[in-house]
Coordinates of C-alpha atoms and ligand atoms in Angstrom, one line a residue:
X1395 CA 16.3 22.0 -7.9
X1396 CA 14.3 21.8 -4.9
X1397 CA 16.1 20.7 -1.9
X1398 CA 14.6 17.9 0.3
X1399 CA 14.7 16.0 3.3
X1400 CA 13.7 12.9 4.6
X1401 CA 13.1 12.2 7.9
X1402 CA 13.5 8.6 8.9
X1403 CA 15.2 7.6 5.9
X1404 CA 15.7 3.9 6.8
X1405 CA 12.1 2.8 7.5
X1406 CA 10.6 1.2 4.5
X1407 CA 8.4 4.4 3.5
X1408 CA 11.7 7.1 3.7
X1409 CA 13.4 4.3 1.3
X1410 CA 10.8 4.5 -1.3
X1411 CA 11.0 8.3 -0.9
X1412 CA 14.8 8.0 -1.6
X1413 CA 14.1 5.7 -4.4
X1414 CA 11.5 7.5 -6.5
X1415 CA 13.0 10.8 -5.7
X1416 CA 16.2 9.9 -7.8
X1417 CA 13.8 9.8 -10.8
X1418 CA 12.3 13.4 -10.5
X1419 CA 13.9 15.9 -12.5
X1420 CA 13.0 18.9 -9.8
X1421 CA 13.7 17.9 -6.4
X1422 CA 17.1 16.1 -4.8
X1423 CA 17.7 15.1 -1.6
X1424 CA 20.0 17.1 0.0
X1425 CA 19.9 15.3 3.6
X1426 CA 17.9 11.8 4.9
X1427 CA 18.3 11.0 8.9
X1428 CA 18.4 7.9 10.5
X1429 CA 19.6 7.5 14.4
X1430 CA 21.0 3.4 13.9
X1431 CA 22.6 3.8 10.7
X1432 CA 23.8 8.2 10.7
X1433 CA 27.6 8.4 9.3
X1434 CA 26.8 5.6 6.9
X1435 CA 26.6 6.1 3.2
X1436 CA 23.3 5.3 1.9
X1437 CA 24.8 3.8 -1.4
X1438 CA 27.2 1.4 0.7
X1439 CA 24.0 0.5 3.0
X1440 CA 21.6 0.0 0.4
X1441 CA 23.0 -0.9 -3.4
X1442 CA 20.3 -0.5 -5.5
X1443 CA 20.3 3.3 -4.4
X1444 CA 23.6 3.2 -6.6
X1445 CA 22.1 7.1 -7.4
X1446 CA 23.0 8.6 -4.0
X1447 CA 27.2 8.2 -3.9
X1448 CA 27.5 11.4 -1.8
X1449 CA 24.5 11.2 0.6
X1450 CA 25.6 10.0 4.0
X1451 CA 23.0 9.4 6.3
X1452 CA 22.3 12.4 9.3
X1453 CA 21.4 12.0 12.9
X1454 CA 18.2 13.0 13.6
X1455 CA 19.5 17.1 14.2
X1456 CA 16.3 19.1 13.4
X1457 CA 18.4 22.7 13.2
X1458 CA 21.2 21.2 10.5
X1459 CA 17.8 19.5 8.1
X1460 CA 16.5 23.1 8.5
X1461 CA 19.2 24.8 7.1
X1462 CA 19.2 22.4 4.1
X1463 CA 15.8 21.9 3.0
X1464 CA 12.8 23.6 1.5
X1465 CA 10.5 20.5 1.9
X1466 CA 10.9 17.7 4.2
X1467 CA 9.1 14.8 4.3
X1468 CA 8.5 12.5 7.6
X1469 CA 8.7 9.2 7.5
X1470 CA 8.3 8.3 11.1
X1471 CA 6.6 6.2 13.5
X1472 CA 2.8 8.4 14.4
X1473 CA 3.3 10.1 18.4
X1474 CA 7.1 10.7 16.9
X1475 CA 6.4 12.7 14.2
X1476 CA 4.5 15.3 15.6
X1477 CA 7.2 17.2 17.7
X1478 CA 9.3 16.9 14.4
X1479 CA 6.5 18.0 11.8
X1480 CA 5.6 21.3 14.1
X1481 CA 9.7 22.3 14.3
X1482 CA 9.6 22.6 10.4
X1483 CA 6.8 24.5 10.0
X1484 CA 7.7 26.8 12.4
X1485 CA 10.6 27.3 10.7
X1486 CA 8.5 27.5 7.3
X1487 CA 8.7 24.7 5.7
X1488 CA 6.5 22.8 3.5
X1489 CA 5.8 19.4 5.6
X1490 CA 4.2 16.2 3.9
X1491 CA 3.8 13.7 7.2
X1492 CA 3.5 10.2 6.4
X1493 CA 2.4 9.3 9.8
X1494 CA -1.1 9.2 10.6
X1495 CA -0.5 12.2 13.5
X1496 CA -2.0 15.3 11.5
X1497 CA -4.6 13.1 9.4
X1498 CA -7.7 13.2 12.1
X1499 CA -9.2 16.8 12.5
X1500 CA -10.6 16.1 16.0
X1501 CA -7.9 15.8 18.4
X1502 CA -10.1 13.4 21.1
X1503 CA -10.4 10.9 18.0
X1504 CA -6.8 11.0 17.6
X1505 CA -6.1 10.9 21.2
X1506 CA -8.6 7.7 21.4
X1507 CA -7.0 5.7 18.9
X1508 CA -3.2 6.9 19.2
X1509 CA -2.4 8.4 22.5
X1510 CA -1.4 12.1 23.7
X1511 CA -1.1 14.6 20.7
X1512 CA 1.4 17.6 21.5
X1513 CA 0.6 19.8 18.2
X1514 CA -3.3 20.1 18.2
X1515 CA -2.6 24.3 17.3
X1516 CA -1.4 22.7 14.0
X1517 CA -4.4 20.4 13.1
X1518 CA -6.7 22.8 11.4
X1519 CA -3.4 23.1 9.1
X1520 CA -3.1 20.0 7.9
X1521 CA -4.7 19.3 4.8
X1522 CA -5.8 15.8 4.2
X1523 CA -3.4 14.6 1.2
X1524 CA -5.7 12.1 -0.6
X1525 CA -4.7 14.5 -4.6
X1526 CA -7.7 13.4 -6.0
X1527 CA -10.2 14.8 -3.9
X1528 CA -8.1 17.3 -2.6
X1529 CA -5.8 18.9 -4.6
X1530 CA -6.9 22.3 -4.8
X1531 CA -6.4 22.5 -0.6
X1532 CA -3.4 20.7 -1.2
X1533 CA -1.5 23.1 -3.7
X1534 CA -2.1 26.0 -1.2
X1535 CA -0.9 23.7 1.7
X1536 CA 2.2 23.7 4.2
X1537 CA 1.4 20.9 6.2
X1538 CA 0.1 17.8 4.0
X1539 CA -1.1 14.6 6.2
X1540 CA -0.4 12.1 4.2
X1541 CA -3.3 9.2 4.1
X1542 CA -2.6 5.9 5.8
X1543 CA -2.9 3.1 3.0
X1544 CA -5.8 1.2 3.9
X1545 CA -7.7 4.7 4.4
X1546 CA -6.4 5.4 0.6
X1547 CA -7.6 2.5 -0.9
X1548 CA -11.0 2.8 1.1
X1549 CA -11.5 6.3 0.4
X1550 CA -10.9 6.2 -3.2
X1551 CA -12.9 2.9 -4.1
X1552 CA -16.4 4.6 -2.1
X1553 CA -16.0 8.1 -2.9
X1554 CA -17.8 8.0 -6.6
X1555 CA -20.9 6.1 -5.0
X1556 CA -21.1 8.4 -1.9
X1557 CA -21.1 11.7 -4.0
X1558 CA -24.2 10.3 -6.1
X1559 CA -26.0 8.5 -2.8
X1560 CA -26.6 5.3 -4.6
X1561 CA -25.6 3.5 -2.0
X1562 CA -26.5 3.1 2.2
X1563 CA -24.0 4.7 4.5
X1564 CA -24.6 2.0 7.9
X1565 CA -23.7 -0.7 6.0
X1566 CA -20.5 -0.4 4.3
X1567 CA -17.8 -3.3 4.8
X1568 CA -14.2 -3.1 3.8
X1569 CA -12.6 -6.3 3.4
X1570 CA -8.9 -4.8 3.3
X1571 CA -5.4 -7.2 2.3
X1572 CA -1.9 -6.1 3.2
X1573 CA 1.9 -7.3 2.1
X1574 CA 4.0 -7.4 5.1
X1575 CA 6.0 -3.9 4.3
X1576 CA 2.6 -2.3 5.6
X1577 CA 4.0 -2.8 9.0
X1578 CA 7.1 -1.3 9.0
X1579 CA 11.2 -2.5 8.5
X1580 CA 11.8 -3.1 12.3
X1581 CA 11.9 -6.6 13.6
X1582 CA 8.7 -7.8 15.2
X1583 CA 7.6 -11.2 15.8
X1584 CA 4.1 -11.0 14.1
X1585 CA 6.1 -10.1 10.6
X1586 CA 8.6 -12.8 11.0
X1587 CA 9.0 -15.2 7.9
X1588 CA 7.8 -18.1 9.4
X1589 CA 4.8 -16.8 10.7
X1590 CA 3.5 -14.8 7.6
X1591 CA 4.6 -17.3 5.3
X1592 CA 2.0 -19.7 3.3
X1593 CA -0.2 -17.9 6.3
X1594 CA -3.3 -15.5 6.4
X1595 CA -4.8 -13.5 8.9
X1596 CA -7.2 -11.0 9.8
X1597 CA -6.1 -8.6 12.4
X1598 CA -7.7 -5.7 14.6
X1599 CA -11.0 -6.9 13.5
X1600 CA -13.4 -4.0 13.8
X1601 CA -11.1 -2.2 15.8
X1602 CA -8.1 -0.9 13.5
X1603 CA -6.5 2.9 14.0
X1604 CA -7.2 3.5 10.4
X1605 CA -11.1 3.1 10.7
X1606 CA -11.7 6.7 12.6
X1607 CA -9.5 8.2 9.3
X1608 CA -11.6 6.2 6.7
X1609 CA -15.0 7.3 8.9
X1610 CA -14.1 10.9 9.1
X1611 CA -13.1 11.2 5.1
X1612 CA -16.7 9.2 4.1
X1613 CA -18.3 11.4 6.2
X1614 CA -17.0 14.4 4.7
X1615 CA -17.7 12.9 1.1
X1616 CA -21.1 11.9 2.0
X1617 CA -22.5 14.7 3.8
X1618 CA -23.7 12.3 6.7
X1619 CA -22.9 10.2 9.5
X1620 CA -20.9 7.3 7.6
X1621 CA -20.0 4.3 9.4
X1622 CA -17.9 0.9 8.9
X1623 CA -17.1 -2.4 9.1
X1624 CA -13.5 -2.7 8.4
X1625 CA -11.4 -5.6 9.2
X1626 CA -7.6 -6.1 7.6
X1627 CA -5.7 -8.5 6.8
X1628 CA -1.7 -9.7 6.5
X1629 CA -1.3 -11.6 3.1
X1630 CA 2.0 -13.3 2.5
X1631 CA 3.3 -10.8 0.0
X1632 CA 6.3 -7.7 0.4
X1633 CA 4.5 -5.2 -1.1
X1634 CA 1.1 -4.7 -2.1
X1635 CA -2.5 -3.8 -0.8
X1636 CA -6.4 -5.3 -2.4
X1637 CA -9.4 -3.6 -0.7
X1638 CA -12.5 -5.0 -1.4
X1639 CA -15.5 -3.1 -0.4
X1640 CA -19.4 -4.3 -0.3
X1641 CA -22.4 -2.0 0.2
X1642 CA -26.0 -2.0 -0.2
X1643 CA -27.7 0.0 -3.1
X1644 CA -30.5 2.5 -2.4
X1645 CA -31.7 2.2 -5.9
X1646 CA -30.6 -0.7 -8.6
X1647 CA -28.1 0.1 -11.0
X1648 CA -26.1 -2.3 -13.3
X1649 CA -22.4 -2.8 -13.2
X1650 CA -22.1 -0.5 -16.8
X1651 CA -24.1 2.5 -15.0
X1652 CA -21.6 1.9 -11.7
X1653 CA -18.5 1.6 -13.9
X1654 CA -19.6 4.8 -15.4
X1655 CA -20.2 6.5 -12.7
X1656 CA -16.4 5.8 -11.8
X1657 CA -15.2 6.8 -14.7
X1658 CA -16.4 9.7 -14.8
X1659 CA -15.7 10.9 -11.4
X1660 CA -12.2 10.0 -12.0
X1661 CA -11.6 11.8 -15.0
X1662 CA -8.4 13.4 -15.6
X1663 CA -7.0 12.0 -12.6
X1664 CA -3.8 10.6 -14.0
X1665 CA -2.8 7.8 -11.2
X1666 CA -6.3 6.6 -11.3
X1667 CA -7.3 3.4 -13.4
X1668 CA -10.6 2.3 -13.7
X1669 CA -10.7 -1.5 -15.2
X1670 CA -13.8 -2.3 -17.2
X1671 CA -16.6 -4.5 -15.5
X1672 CA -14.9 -7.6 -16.7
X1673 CA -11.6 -6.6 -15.8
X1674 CA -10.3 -6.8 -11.9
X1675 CA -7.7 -5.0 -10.3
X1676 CA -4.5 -7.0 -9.3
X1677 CA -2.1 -5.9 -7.3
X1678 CA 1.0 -6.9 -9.3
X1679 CA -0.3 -4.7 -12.0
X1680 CA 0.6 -1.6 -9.5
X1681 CA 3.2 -2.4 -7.8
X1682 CA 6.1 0.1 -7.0
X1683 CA 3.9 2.7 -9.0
X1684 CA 1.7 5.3 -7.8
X1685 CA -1.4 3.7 -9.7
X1686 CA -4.4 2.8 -7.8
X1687 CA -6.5 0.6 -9.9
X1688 CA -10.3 0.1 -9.5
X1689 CA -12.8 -2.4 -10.3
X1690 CA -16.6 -2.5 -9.7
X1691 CA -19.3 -5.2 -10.4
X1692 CA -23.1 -4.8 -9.1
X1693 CA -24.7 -8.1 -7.2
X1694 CA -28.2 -7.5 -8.6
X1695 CA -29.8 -10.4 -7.0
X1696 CA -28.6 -8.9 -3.1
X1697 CA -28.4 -5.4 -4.2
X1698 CA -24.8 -5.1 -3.1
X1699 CA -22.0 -3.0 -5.1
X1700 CA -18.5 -4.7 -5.0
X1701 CA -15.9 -2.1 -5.5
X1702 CA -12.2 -3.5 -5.3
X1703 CA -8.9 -1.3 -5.4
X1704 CA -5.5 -2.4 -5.5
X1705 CA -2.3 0.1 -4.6
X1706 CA 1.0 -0.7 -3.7
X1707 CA 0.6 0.3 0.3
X1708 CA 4.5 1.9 -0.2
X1709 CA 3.8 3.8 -2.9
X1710 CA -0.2 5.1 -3.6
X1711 CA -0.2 3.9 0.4
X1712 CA 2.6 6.4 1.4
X1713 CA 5.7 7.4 -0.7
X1714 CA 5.0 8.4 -4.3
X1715 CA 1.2 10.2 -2.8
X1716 CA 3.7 12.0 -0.8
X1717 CA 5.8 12.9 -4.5
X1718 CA 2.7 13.7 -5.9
X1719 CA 1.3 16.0 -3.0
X1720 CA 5.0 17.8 -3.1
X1721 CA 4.3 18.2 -6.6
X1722 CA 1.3 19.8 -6.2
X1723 CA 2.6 22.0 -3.4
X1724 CA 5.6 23.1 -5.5
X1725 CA 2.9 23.7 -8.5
X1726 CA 4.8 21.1 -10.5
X1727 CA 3.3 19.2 -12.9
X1728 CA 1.0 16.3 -10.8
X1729 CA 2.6 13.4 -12.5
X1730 CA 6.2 14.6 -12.6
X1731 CA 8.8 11.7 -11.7
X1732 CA 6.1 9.2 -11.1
X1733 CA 5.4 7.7 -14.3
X1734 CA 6.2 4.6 -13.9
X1735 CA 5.3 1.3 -14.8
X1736 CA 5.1 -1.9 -12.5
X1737 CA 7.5 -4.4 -12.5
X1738 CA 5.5 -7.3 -14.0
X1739 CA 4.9 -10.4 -12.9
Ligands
NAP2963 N1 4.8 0.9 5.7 C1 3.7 1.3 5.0 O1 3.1 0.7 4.1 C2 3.1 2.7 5.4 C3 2.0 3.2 4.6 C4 1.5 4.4 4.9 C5 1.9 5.1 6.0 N2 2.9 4.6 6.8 C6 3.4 5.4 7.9 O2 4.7 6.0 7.6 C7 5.5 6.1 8.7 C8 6.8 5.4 8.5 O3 6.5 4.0 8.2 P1 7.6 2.9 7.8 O4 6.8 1.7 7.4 O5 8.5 3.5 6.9 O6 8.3 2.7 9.2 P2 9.6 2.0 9.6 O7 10.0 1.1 8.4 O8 9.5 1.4 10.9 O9 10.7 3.2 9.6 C9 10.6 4.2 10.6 C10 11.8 5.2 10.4 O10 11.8 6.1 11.4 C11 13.0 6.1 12.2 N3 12.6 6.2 13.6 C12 11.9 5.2 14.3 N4 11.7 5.6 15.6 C13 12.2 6.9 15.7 C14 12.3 7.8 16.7 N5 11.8 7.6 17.9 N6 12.9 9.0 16.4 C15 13.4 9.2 15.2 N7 13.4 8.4 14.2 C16 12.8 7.2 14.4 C17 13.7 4.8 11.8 O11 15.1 4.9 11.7 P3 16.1 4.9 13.0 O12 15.5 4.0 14.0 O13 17.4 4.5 12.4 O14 16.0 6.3 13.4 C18 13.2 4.5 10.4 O15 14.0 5.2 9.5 C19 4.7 5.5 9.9 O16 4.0 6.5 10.6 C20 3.6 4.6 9.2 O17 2.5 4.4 9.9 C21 3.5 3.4 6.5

C-alpha cells in the first residue's frame, strides 16, 4: 500500500480525498491534518467516513507527515500551500497541489492575480495536471498542480476545436455555473443559505483568478495568443459545475462533424463522456464521480459552436483528478478506485 497524506483534511476538497481514497485498493491514508479539529477522530467528526476508525486528525507538523507518507496531497487555501508543497518535495515526495499556487508557469501572472509567490524555483516543476492532455508529463512528475475547476471544465470542452483551428481564438466566451462547495467549507457571508438559496448570481465578471489559468492552457493548445470572456456564476446547488462555452467558427461544420471531432480526440480517455448531439450534459449525471461529460451543438445560422461540460467541481474539479494524477504518478492503472457511478437523481 502506498502511504498518503492529506493536508487540510477538513476543507471540503481534503474530505473528498478521504472519501474516495477508502475505495482504492493501493493507497491508505496514513495521516490527514487539520489545525481546528487535530486530536479528533475523523470517524467521530464525520460518520459517513465510518472507514477511517483509527485515523485521528494531525496538526499541521510538516516533519511527523514526512516521516509517514510517500505522497501527500494539499488541500489548502492558494498563498498557504506553497511553503507546504516546496517542504515535501524537498524532502522527495511526490506532491499533487490542489491549490491554484503551482498551476501558472509565469510567476508575474500569478503574482497579479494571487499575491506574493515564495516557491517560483519550483514552478518549472510543476506539471499542469489536466490527465487528458497531459498524462505522459504527468506519470514522470513530482509536483502535479492540480487544475482549478472552472479551468477544467473550460479547458477540456475547447481543447478538440483548438487543436483542429475550426474555431476564432478572440472570441471565446465561457458562461461557467457553480454549487456552493466551489467556495470552500469555512463560513462566509456570500455562501450563507439564505443568500444562495432560490438565488443566482454572476460573480467576478471578466475578472476571475481562474481566467489567467484557462488563457495560458488555450494558449498552449492552440499555438496562439488565446483570449476570453469568462464570467461565473453561484447556482443554488452543493455540488456541481455546467460550463457552457460559445465561439465563432472559421469554417461551417455541422453538429455531427463537431461531435466527431470530440469523439475522437477523446478516445480512450476513460473519465471522458461525450453525449451525442441530441443529448446534453447534466450535472446530476456526474456527480461525486470523476466523469466530465460533454455536449456540442453547431448554431449554423450565427456560426457559433456551443460546447457544454458538466463535472462535479469536488471531484473532476479537484479531488478524484487529484486520484487520478496519483495514479498516474504511481504508474497505477488511470481509473483505479474511481469507478464510480453518480448518485442519481
Ligand atoms: N472547493 C472546490 O470546489 C475546489 C475545486 C478545485 C480546487 N480547489 C482548491 O483546493 C484548495 C482547498 O479547497 P477547499 O474548498 O477544500 O477549502 P476549504 O474547505 O476552505 O478547506 C481548507 C482546508 O485547509 C485548512 N487550512 C485553512 N487555512 C490554513 C492555514 N493557514 N494553514 C493550514 N491549514 C489551513 C483547513 O483546515 P483547518 O483550518 O482546520 O486547518 C481546511 O482543512 C483551495 O486552494 C481551493 O482553491 C477547491
Amino acid at each position: 500500500m502506498t502511504k498518503v497524506g492529506i493536508i487540510g483534511a477538513t476543507g471540503y476538497t481534503g474530505l473528498e480525498l478521504l472519501r474516495c481514497l477508502l475505495y482504492h485498493p493501493k493507497a491508505e491514508v496514513t495521516i490527514a491534518t487539520s489545525r481546528q479539529f487535530a486530536g479528533q477522530k475523523v470517524a467521530v467528526l464525520f460518520p459517513f467516513l465510518k472507514g477511517y476508525q483509527d485515523l485521528t486528525l494531525s496538526p499541521l507538523d510538516l516533519e511527523t507527515v514526512a516521516k509517514q507518507t510517500e505522497v501527500v496531497f494539499t488541500a489548502l487555501p492558494h498563498q498557504v500551500a506553497m511553503e507546504v508543497v516546496s517542504f515535501f518535495i524537498k524532502k522527495g515526495k511526490k506532491v499533487i497541489d490542489l491549490s491554484a499556487d503551482f498551476r501558472l508557469k509565469d510567476p508575474g501572472v500569478y503574482e497579479t492575480w494571487y499575491g506574493p509567490h515564495k516557491a517560483k524555483e519550483l514552478l518549472p516543476l510543476a506539471i499542469y495536471g489536466l490527465p487528458e492532455i497531459y498524462s505522459e508529463k504527468i506519470r514522470g512528475a513530482t509536483l502535479v498542480a492540480n487544475p482549478g475547476c472552472y479551468p477544467t471544465t473550460a479547458i477540456l470542452a475547447l481543447a478538440p476545436f483548438l487543436s483542429k483551428g475550426v474555431i476564432e481564438l478572440n472570441n471565446i466566451i465561457i458562461d461557467a455555473k457553480s454549487g456552493v462547495s466551489g467556495a470552500g467549507r469555512g463560513a462566509k457571508l456570500a455562501t450563507h443559505f439564505c443568500e444562495v438559496n432560490e438565488n443566482m448570481e454572476a460573480y467576478k465578471v471578466c475578472n476571475h483568478r481562474h481566467t489567467p489559468e484557462i488563457e495560458q492552457e488555450l494558449t498552449q493548445l492552440a499555438g496562439k495568443v488565446v483570449k476570453v470572456t469568462f464570467v461565473p456564476h453561484l447556482i443554488p446547488i452543493s455540488r456541481g459545475m455546467f460550463t457552457t462555452v460559445y465561439a465563432r467558427l472559421i469554417k461551417t461544420i455541422t453538429s455531427e462533424t463537431a461531435h466527431r471531432l470530440m469523439t475522437d480526440y477523446y478516445k480512450n480517455k476513460p473519465f471522458i463522456e461525450v453525449l451525442p448531439p441530441e443529448n446534453v450534459p447534466k450535472t446530476i449525471y456526474v456527480r461525486g464521480t470523476n466523469i466530465c461529460q460533454l455536449g456540442v451543438k453547431v448554431d449554423k445560422k450565427s456560426s457559433t459552436i456551443v460546447i457544454m461540460a458538466a463535472i462535479d467541481n469536488l471531484a473532476k474539479g479537484a479531488s478524484t483528478q487529484a486520484i487520478q494524477n496519483m495514479n498516474l504518478m504511481l504508474h497505477f492503472p488511470e481509473e483505479m478506485g474511481l469507478k464510480t457511478l453518480p448518485v442519481f437523481p
